[in-house]
Amino acid sequence: MAVPLPVANGIPLTTTKEPQLNSSDDNLSDDDLDELSGSPSPPLFASHSASFKGSAPLQPSSRASHTSTIRHLAGSGDSNGISLEGDVKLFRCFDLRAEVMCCKFSTEGNLLAAGLKDGNIQVFNVDNGSHLYHLTDPDIQSTSLPCTAIQFKPVQPGDRYTNILVASYASGRVKFWHLSSPKPLATLTETRQTLAVAFNPTSETFATAGSTEKIYIRDVNTHAIVKVCEPTNSKEIMDGHRSRVFALRYHPLDSNVFISGGWDDTVQFWDQRESHSVRKIVGPHVCGDALDIEPTRNLILAGSWRRHNSLQIFDWSTGNLVKETPPDFAASLVYCAQWMGREKVACGGSDGNMAKVLDRGTLQAMGLINNCPGGIYCLHSIPLRNDAYRMAIGFAQSIYILDCKH
């Protein structure tokens, strides 16, 4: 189903068993790794299929104590003074050795990957709390620059391999990882800080964005750049970004259409077959993973790192503002925001150092996580049974897993 895109320029889930990798995924041969890696990207970006002979092996749960401490908690608070109110319940905590920058659940929801300030990625079993994998290589160890974004590749019918994720780094690297492999499947190099990554719904292409105005559209299999989305040189028309881009989101019902947001106070609408954006929304000041699309009502959620109107809902088709935070909304500068089904949204940020679950219609809080020791840099939620949700939030050197009631 194609999503209407007016061209007006300028204008599950819970599981009780250990997550299983496909039998064909274990102990991948060199030929398998070459097949997954694909062909190199254009020389302009010095991209290549990585082959790190000295890569650190993926660490089993017996080594988890070297990277994290796992706390099994339930209730309305903890000994660190963090308080929970309303329809949220603490399920589990992971204490890490470095600051958490990004986190994502796997497609099935039984794995959680956390990208850290030192570039390492830790992967956990959500259900039993065990530490499963430590994703690193000599390249990451030599730079120690942050992992800025993580996305699991959406699983498609007939896929031979699952549990593949792509990660971006402040070094400009973009790495493909298979969880059972001791080295990245591919390492791409961009001449900038790479800050965001997103797969299209069919997993045929993925987009990267960062500290320049360019958004690169790449083929998933070959990693080659198939389109560069950028503004024109004219200062009279803003048909693209003019500053850093922190968020990318494809429309769930159209593999060619996506939105982006960043420091230039715009949300840009793109068709990945075109070089320039087709329209824009002016206003949101996006500084993290704070854009999302609710496809049944065709609504855009945008979070802004500012005190006023820090959370807004727009109509996709018209770009009109539908709802924004009320004047009595507790101050929090929003870094991350996501839809939780059709009726709820979640957001987190700094200053107030809190995360919230909000009613879509009123934007009033239904659940609150308060008094966190640092800003909420990332969150991700997945549906459970009976319209409930499980949410991961990352702040300081911790990840909290919370269950959100219907």
Coordinates of N, CA and C in Angstrom, one line a residue, residues 197-382:
V197 N 20.4 5.7 11.7 CA 20.3 4.6 10.7 C 18.9 4.1 10.7
A198 N 18.4 3.7 9.5 CA 17.0 3.1 9.5 C 16.9 2.2 8.3
F199 N 16.2 1.0 8.5 CA 15.9 0.1 7.4 C 14.5 0.5 6.8
N200 N 14.4 0.3 5.5 CA 13.0 0.5 5.0 C 12.2 -0.8 5.3
P201 N 10.9 -0.8 5.2 CA 10.1 -1.9 5.7 C 10.4 -3.3 5.0
T202 N 10.9 -3.3 3.8 CA 11.1 -4.5 3.1 C 12.6 -5.0 3.2
S203 N 13.4 -4.2 4.0 CA 14.8 -4.5 4.2 C 15.6 -4.5 2.9
E204 N 15.2 -3.8 1.9 CA 15.9 -3.7 0.6 C 17.0 -2.6 0.7
T205 N 16.7 -1.6 1.4 CA 17.6 -0.4 1.5 C 17.6 0.0 3.0
F206 N 18.7 0.8 3.3 CA 18.7 1.4 4.6 C 19.3 2.8 4.4
A207 N 19.0 3.7 5.3 CA 19.5 5.1 5.2 C 20.4 5.4 6.4
T208 N 21.4 6.3 6.2 CA 22.2 6.8 7.2 C 22.2 8.3 7.2
A209 N 22.4 8.9 8.3 CA 22.5 10.4 8.4 C 23.4 10.7 9.5
G210 N 23.8 12.0 9.6 CA 24.8 12.4 10.6 C 25.1 13.9 10.6
S211 N 26.4 14.2 10.7 CA 26.8 15.6 11.0 C 26.8 16.4 9.7
T212 N 26.5 15.9 8.6 CA 26.4 16.7 7.4 C 24.9 16.7 6.9
E213 N 24.6 17.4 5.9 CA 23.2 17.5 5.5 C 22.8 16.3 4.6
K214 N 23.7 15.5 4.2 CA 23.5 14.4 3.3 C 22.9 13.2 4.0
I215 N 21.9 12.6 3.4 CA 21.4 11.3 3.8 C 21.7 10.3 2.7
Y216 N 22.4 9.2 3.1 CA 22.8 8.2 2.1 C 21.8 7.0 2.1
I217 N 21.3 6.7 1.0 CA 20.4 5.5 0.8 C 21.3 4.4 0.2
R218 N 21.4 3.2 0.9 CA 22.2 2.2 0.5 C 21.5 0.9 0.2
D219 N 22.0 0.1 -0.7 CA 21.4 -1.2 -0.9 C 21.9 -2.2 0.2
V220 N 20.9 -2.9 0.8 CA 21.2 -3.7 2.0 C 22.2 -4.8 1.6
N221 N 22.1 -5.4 0.4 CA 23.0 -6.5 0.1 C 24.4 -6.1 -0.4
T222 N 24.5 -5.1 -1.1 CA 25.8 -4.6 -1.7 C 26.4 -3.5 -0.8
H223 N 25.6 -2.8 -0.1 CA 26.0 -1.7 0.7 C 26.3 -0.4 -0.1
A224 N 26.1 -0.6 -1.4 CA 26.4 0.6 -2.3 C 25.4 1.7 -2.1
I225 N 25.9 2.9 -2.3 CA 25.0 4.1 -2.2 C 24.2 4.2 -3.5
V226 N 22.9 4.1 -3.4 CA 22.0 4.2 -4.6 C 21.4 5.5 -4.7
K227 N 21.4 6.4 -3.7 CA 20.9 7.7 -3.8 C 21.5 8.6 -2.7
V228 N 21.8 9.8 -3.0 CA 22.1 10.8 -1.9 C 21.0 11.8 -1.8
C229 N 20.4 11.9 -0.7 CA 19.3 12.8 -0.5 C 19.9 14.1 0.2
E230 N 19.7 15.2 -0.4 CA 20.4 16.4 0.1 C 19.6 17.6 -0.4
P231 N 19.9 18.8 0.2 CA 19.2 20.0 -0.3 C 19.9 20.6 -1.6
T232 N 19.2 21.4 -2.3 CA 19.8 22.1 -3.4 C 20.7 23.2 -2.9
N233 N 21.5 23.7 -3.8 CA 22.4 24.8 -3.4 C 21.8 26.1 -3.1
S234 N 20.5 26.3 -3.6 CA 19.8 27.5 -3.5 C 19.5 27.8 -2.0
K235 N 19.8 29.0 -1.5 CA 19.4 29.4 -0.2 C 18.0 29.8 -0.1
E236 N 17.3 29.9 -1.2 CA 15.9 30.4 -1.2 C 14.9 29.2 -1.0
I237 N 15.4 28.0 -1.2 CA 14.5 26.8 -1.0 C 15.2 25.9 0.0
M238 N 14.4 25.5 1.0 CA 14.9 24.5 2.0 C 14.3 23.1 1.7
D239 N 14.8 22.5 0.7 CA 14.4 21.2 0.3 C 15.3 20.1 0.8
G240 N 15.7 20.2 2.1 CA 16.6 19.3 2.7 C 17.2 19.9 4.0
H241 N 18.0 19.2 4.7 CA 18.5 19.7 5.9 C 19.7 20.6 5.7
R242 N 19.9 21.5 6.7 CA 21.0 22.5 6.7 C 21.9 22.3 7.9
S243 N 21.7 21.2 8.7 CA 22.5 21.0 9.8 C 22.5 19.5 10.1
R244 N 22.9 19.1 11.3 CA 23.0 17.7 11.8 C 21.6 17.0 11.7
V245 N 21.6 15.8 11.4 CA 20.4 15.0 11.3 C 20.5 13.9 12.3
F246 N 19.6 13.8 13.3 CA 19.6 12.8 14.4 C 18.6 11.7 14.3
A247 N 17.6 11.9 13.4 CA 16.5 10.9 13.4 C 16.1 10.6 12.0
L248 N 15.8 9.3 11.7 CA 15.3 8.8 10.4 C 14.2 7.8 10.7
R249 N 13.1 7.9 9.9 CA 12.0 6.9 10.1 C 11.3 6.7 8.8
Y250 N 11.3 5.5 8.3 CA 10.6 5.1 7.1 C 9.1 4.9 7.5
H251 N 8.2 5.2 6.5 CA 6.8 5.0 6.7 C 6.6 3.5 6.7
P252 N 5.9 2.9 7.7 CA 5.7 1.4 7.7 C 5.0 0.8 6.5
L253 N 4.3 1.7 5.8 CA 3.5 1.2 4.7 C 4.0 1.6 3.3
D254 N 5.2 2.2 3.2 CA 5.7 2.6 2.0 C 7.2 2.5 2.1
S255 N 7.8 1.6 1.3 CA 9.3 1.4 1.3 C 10.1 2.5 0.8
N256 N 9.5 3.5 0.1 CA 10.3 4.5 -0.5 C 10.2 5.9 0.2
V257 N 9.4 6.0 1.2 CA 9.1 7.2 1.8 C 9.6 7.2 3.3
F258 N 10.3 8.3 3.7 CA 10.8 8.4 5.0 C 10.8 9.9 5.5
I259 N 10.9 10.1 6.8 CA 11.1 11.5 7.3 C 12.4 11.5 8.1
S260 N 12.9 12.8 8.3 CA 14.1 13.0 9.0 C 14.0 14.3 9.8
G261 N 14.8 14.4 10.9 CA 14.8 15.6 11.7 C 16.1 15.8 12.3
G262 N 16.4 17.1 12.7 CA 17.6 17.4 13.3 C 17.7 18.8 13.9
W263 N 18.9 19.4 13.8 CA 19.1 20.7 14.5 C 18.5 21.9 13.8
D264 N 18.1 21.7 12.5 CA 17.7 22.9 11.8 C 16.2 23.2 11.9
D265 N 15.6 22.6 12.9 CA 14.2 22.8 13.3 C 13.2 22.5 12.2
T266 N 13.5 21.5 11.4 CA 12.5 21.0 10.4 C 12.4 19.5 10.4
V267 N 11.3 19.0 10.0 CA 11.1 17.6 9.7 C 10.9 17.5 8.2
Q268 N 11.8 16.8 7.5 CA 11.8 16.7 6.1 C 11.1 15.4 5.6
F269 N 10.3 15.5 4.5 CA 9.7 14.4 3.9 C 10.4 14.0 2.7
W270 N 10.8 12.8 2.5 CA 11.6 12.3 1.4 C 11.0 11.2 0.7
D271 N 11.2 11.1 -0.6 CA 11.0 9.9 -1.4 C 12.4 9.5 -1.8
Q272 N 12.9 8.3 -1.4 CA 14.3 7.9 -1.6 C 14.7 7.8 -3.1
R273 N 13.7 7.9 -4.0 CA 14.1 7.9 -5.4 C 14.4 9.3 -5.9
E274 N 14.2 10.3 -5.1 CA 14.4 11.7 -5.4 C 15.6 12.2 -4.6
S275 N 16.3 13.2 -5.1 CA 17.5 13.8 -4.5 C 17.1 14.8 -3.4
H276 N 16.0 15.5 -3.5 CA 15.6 16.5 -2.6 C 14.3 16.2 -1.9
S277 N 14.1 16.8 -0.8 CA 12.9 16.5 0.0 C 11.7 17.1 -0.8
V278 N 10.5 16.6 -0.6 CA 9.3 17.0 -1.3 C 8.5 18.0 -0.5
R279 N 8.7 18.0 0.8 CA 8.0 19.0 1.7 C 8.6 19.0 3.0
K280 N 8.1 19.8 3.9 CA 8.7 19.9 5.3 C 7.7 20.4 6.3
I281 N 8.0 20.1 7.5 CA 7.3 20.7 8.7 C 8.3 21.6 9.4
V282 N 8.0 22.8 9.7 CA 8.9 23.7 10.4 C 8.5 23.7 11.9
G283 N 9.5 23.5 12.8 CA 9.3 23.6 14.2 C 10.1 22.7 15.1
P284 N 9.9 21.4 14.9 CA 10.6 20.4 15.8 C 12.1 20.5 15.8
H285 N 12.7 20.6 17.0 CA 14.2 20.7 17.2 C 14.6 19.3 17.7
V286 N 14.9 18.4 16.8 CA 15.2 17.0 17.0 C 16.7 16.8 17.4
C287 N 17.0 16.2 18.5 CA 18.3 16.0 18.9 C 18.6 14.6 19.3
G288 N 17.8 13.7 18.9 CA 17.9 12.2 19.2 C 16.9 11.4 18.4
D289 N 16.7 10.2 18.8 CA 15.8 9.3 18.1 C 14.4 9.7 18.5
A290 N 13.9 10.8 18.0 CA 12.6 11.4 18.5 C 11.6 11.6 17.4
L291 N 11.6 10.8 16.3 CA 10.6 10.8 15.3 C 10.0 9.4 15.2
D292 N 8.6 9.4 15.0 CA 8.0 8.1 14.8 C 6.7 8.3 14.0
I293 N 6.2 7.2 13.4 CA 5.0 7.3 12.6 C 4.0 6.3 13.0
E294 N 2.8 6.7 13.2 CA 1.7 5.8 13.6 C 0.9 5.6 12.3
P295 N 1.0 4.4 11.6 CA 0.4 4.3 10.3 C -1.1 4.2 10.1
T296 N -1.8 3.7 11.2 CA -3.2 3.6 11.0 C -4.0 4.9 10.9
R297 N -3.5 5.9 11.7 CA -4.0 7.2 11.6 C -3.2 8.2 10.8
N298 N -2.0 7.7 10.4 CA -1.1 8.5 9.6 C -0.7 9.8 10.4
L299 N -0.1 9.5 11.6 CA 0.3 10.6 12.5 C 1.8 10.5 12.7
I300 N 2.4 11.7 12.8 CA 3.9 11.8 13.1 C 4.0 12.3 14.6
L301 N 4.9 11.6 15.3 CA 5.3 12.1 16.6 C 6.7 12.7 16.6
A302 N 6.8 13.9 17.1 CA 8.1 14.6 17.1 C 8.4 15.1 18.5
G303 N 9.6 14.7 18.9 CA 10.1 15.2 20.2 C 11.2 16.2 20.0
S304 N 11.2 17.3 20.8 CA 12.1 18.4 20.7 C 12.9 18.7 22.0
W305 N 14.2 18.9 21.8 CA 15.0 19.2 23.0 C 14.8 20.7 23.4
R306 N 13.7 21.0 24.0 CA 13.4 22.4 24.4 C 12.3 22.3 25.5
R307 N 12.1 23.4 26.2 CA 11.2 23.4 27.3 C 9.8 23.5 26.9
H308 N 9.5 24.2 25.9 CA 8.1 24.4 25.5 C 7.8 23.6 24.2
N309 N 6.6 23.0 24.1 CA 6.1 22.2 23.0 C 7.2 21.1 22.6
S310 N 7.6 20.5 23.7 CA 8.7 19.5 23.5 C 8.2 18.2 22.9
L311 N 6.9 18.0 22.8 CA 6.3 16.8 22.2 C 5.1 17.3 21.3
Q312 N 5.1 16.9 20.1 CA 4.1 17.3 19.1 C 3.6 16.2 18.2
I313 N 2.4 16.2 17.8 CA 1.8 15.2 16.9 C 1.3 16.0 15.7
F314 N 1.7 15.5 14.5 CA 1.4 16.2 13.2 C 0.6 15.2 12.3
D315 N -0.3 15.7 11.5 CA -0.9 14.9 10.5 C 0.1 14.7 9.3
W316 N 0.2 13.4 8.9 CA 1.2 13.1 7.8 C 0.8 13.8 6.5
S317 N -0.5 13.7 6.1 CA -0.9 14.1 4.8 C -0.8 15.6 4.6
T318 N -1.2 16.4 5.7 CA -1.2 17.8 5.6 C 0.0 18.5 6.2
G319 N 0.6 17.8 7.2 CA 1.7 18.5 8.0 C 1.2 19.3 9.1
N320 N -0.2 19.4 9.2 CA -0.8 20.3 10.3 C -0.5 19.7 11.7
L321 N -0.4 20.6 12.6 CA -0.2 20.3 14.0 C -1.6 19.8 14.6
V322 N -1.5 18.6 15.1 CA -2.7 18.0 15.7 C -2.8 18.2 17.2
K323 N -1.7 18.0 17.9 CA -1.6 18.1 19.3 C -0.2 18.4 19.8
E324 N -0.1 19.2 20.9 CA 1.2 19.4 21.5 C 1.1 19.5 23.0
T325 N 2.2 19.4 23.6 CA 2.2 19.3 25.1 C 1.5 20.5 25.7
P326 N 0.6 20.3 26.7 CA -0.1 21.4 27.4 C 0.9 22.2 28.2
P327 N 0.4 23.4 28.6 CA 1.3 24.3 29.4 C 1.8 23.7 30.7
D328 N 1.0 22.8 31.3 CA 1.4 22.3 32.6 C 2.3 21.0 32.5
F329 N 2.7 20.7 31.2 CA 3.5 19.6 31.0 C 4.9 19.8 31.8
A330 N 5.2 18.8 32.6 CA 6.4 18.9 33.4 C 7.6 19.0 32.5
A331 N 8.5 20.0 32.8 CA 9.6 20.4 31.9 C 10.6 19.2 31.7
S332 N 10.8 18.8 30.5 CA 11.8 17.8 30.2 C 12.2 18.1 28.7
L333 N 13.5 18.2 28.5 CA 14.0 18.4 27.1 C 14.1 17.0 26.4
V334 N 13.3 16.8 25.4 CA 13.1 15.4 24.9 C 14.2 15.0 23.9
Y335 N 14.8 13.9 24.2 CA 15.8 13.3 23.3 C 15.2 12.2 22.5
C336 N 14.2 11.5 23.0 CA 13.7 10.3 22.3 C 12.2 10.2 22.5
A337 N 11.5 9.7 21.5 CA 10.1 9.5 21.5 C 9.6 8.4 20.6
Q338 N 8.5 7.7 21.0 CA 8.0 6.6 20.2 C 6.6 6.4 20.4
W339 N 5.8 6.0 19.4 CA 4.5 5.5 19.6 C 4.4 4.2 20.3
M340 N 3.4 4.0 21.1 CA 3.2 2.7 21.8 C 1.8 2.3 21.3
G341 N 1.7 1.7 20.1 CA 0.4 1.4 19.6 C -0.3 2.7 19.1
R342 N -1.6 2.7 19.0 CA -2.4 3.8 18.5 C -2.7 4.8 19.6
E343 N -2.7 4.4 20.8 CA -3.3 5.3 21.9 C -2.3 5.9 22.9
K344 N -1.1 5.4 22.8 CA -0.1 5.9 23.8 C 1.2 6.3 23.1
V345 N 1.9 7.2 23.7 CA 3.3 7.6 23.3 C 4.2 7.5 24.5
A346 N 5.5 7.4 24.2 CA 6.5 7.4 25.2 C 7.6 8.4 24.8
C347 N 8.2 9.0 25.8 CA 9.2 10.0 25.6 C 10.2 10.0 26.8
G348 N 11.4 10.5 26.5 CA 12.3 10.7 27.6 C 13.3 11.8 27.2
G349 N 13.9 12.4 28.3 CA 14.8 13.5 28.0 C 15.6 13.9 29.2
S350 N 16.2 15.1 29.1 CA 17.1 15.5 30.1 C 16.5 16.7 30.9
D351 N 17.3 17.3 31.7 CA 16.9 18.4 32.6 C 16.0 17.8 33.7
G352 N 14.8 17.4 33.3 CA 13.9 16.7 34.2 C 14.3 15.3 34.5
N353 N 15.2 14.8 33.6 CA 15.7 13.4 33.7 C 14.6 12.4 34.0
M354 N 13.6 12.4 33.1 CA 12.5 11.5 33.3 C 12.0 10.9 32.0
A355 N 11.3 9.8 32.1 CA 10.6 9.2 30.9 C 9.1 9.1 31.2
K356 N 8.3 9.2 30.2 CA 6.8 9.3 30.4 C 6.1 8.4 29.4
V357 N 5.0 7.8 29.8 CA 4.1 7.2 28.9 C 2.8 8.0 29.0
L358 N 2.4 8.5 27.8 CA 1.3 9.5 27.7 C 0.1 9.0 26.9
D359 N -1.0 9.5 27.2 CA -2.2 9.3 26.4 C -2.1 10.1 25.2
R360 N -2.4 9.5 24.0 CA -2.3 10.2 22.8 C -3.2 11.4 22.6
G361 N -4.5 11.2 23.1 CA -5.5 12.2 23.0 C -5.2 13.5 23.8
T362 N -4.7 13.3 25.0 CA -4.5 14.4 25.9 C -3.1 14.8 26.2
L363 N -2.2 13.9 25.8 CA -0.8 14.0 26.2 C -0.5 14.2 27.7
Q364 N -1.5 13.7 28.4 CA -1.3 13.6 29.9 C -0.6 12.3 30.3
A365 N 0.2 12.4 31.3 CA 1.0 11.2 31.7 C 0.1 10.1 32.3
M366 N 0.4 8.9 31.8 CA -0.2 7.7 32.3 C 0.8 6.9 33.2
G367 N 2.0 7.1 32.9 CA 3.1 6.5 33.7 C 4.3 7.4 33.7
L368 N 5.1 7.4 34.8 CA 6.2 8.3 34.9 C 7.4 7.6 35.6
I369 N 8.6 7.8 35.0 CA 9.8 7.3 35.6 C 10.6 8.6 35.9
N370 N 10.9 8.9 37.2 CA 11.4 10.2 37.6 C 12.7 10.0 38.4
N371 N 13.4 11.1 38.6 CA 14.6 11.2 39.4 C 15.7 10.3 38.9
C372 N 15.8 10.1 37.6 CA 16.9 9.4 37.0 C 18.2 10.1 37.2
P373 N 19.3 9.4 37.4 CA 20.6 10.1 37.6 C 21.2 10.8 36.4
G374 N 20.6 10.6 35.3 CA 21.1 11.2 34.0 C 19.9 11.3 33.0
G375 N 20.2 12.1 32.0 CA 19.2 12.2 30.9 C 18.8 10.9 30.3
I376 N 17.6 10.8 29.8 CA 17.1 9.6 29.1 C 17.5 9.8 27.6
Y377 N 18.6 9.1 27.2 CA 19.1 9.3 25.8 C 18.4 8.4 24.8
C378 N 17.8 7.3 25.3 CA 17.2 6.4 24.4 C 16.0 5.6 25.0
L379 N 15.1 5.2 24.2 CA 14.0 4.3 24.7 C 13.5 3.5 23.5
H380 N 13.0 2.3 23.8 CA 12.4 1.5 22.7 C 11.3 0.6 23.4
S381 N 10.2 0.4 22.7 CA 9.1 -0.4 23.3 C 8.6 -1.5 22.3
I382 N 8.1 -2.5 22.9 CA 7.5 -3.6 22.1 C 6.2 -4.0 22.7

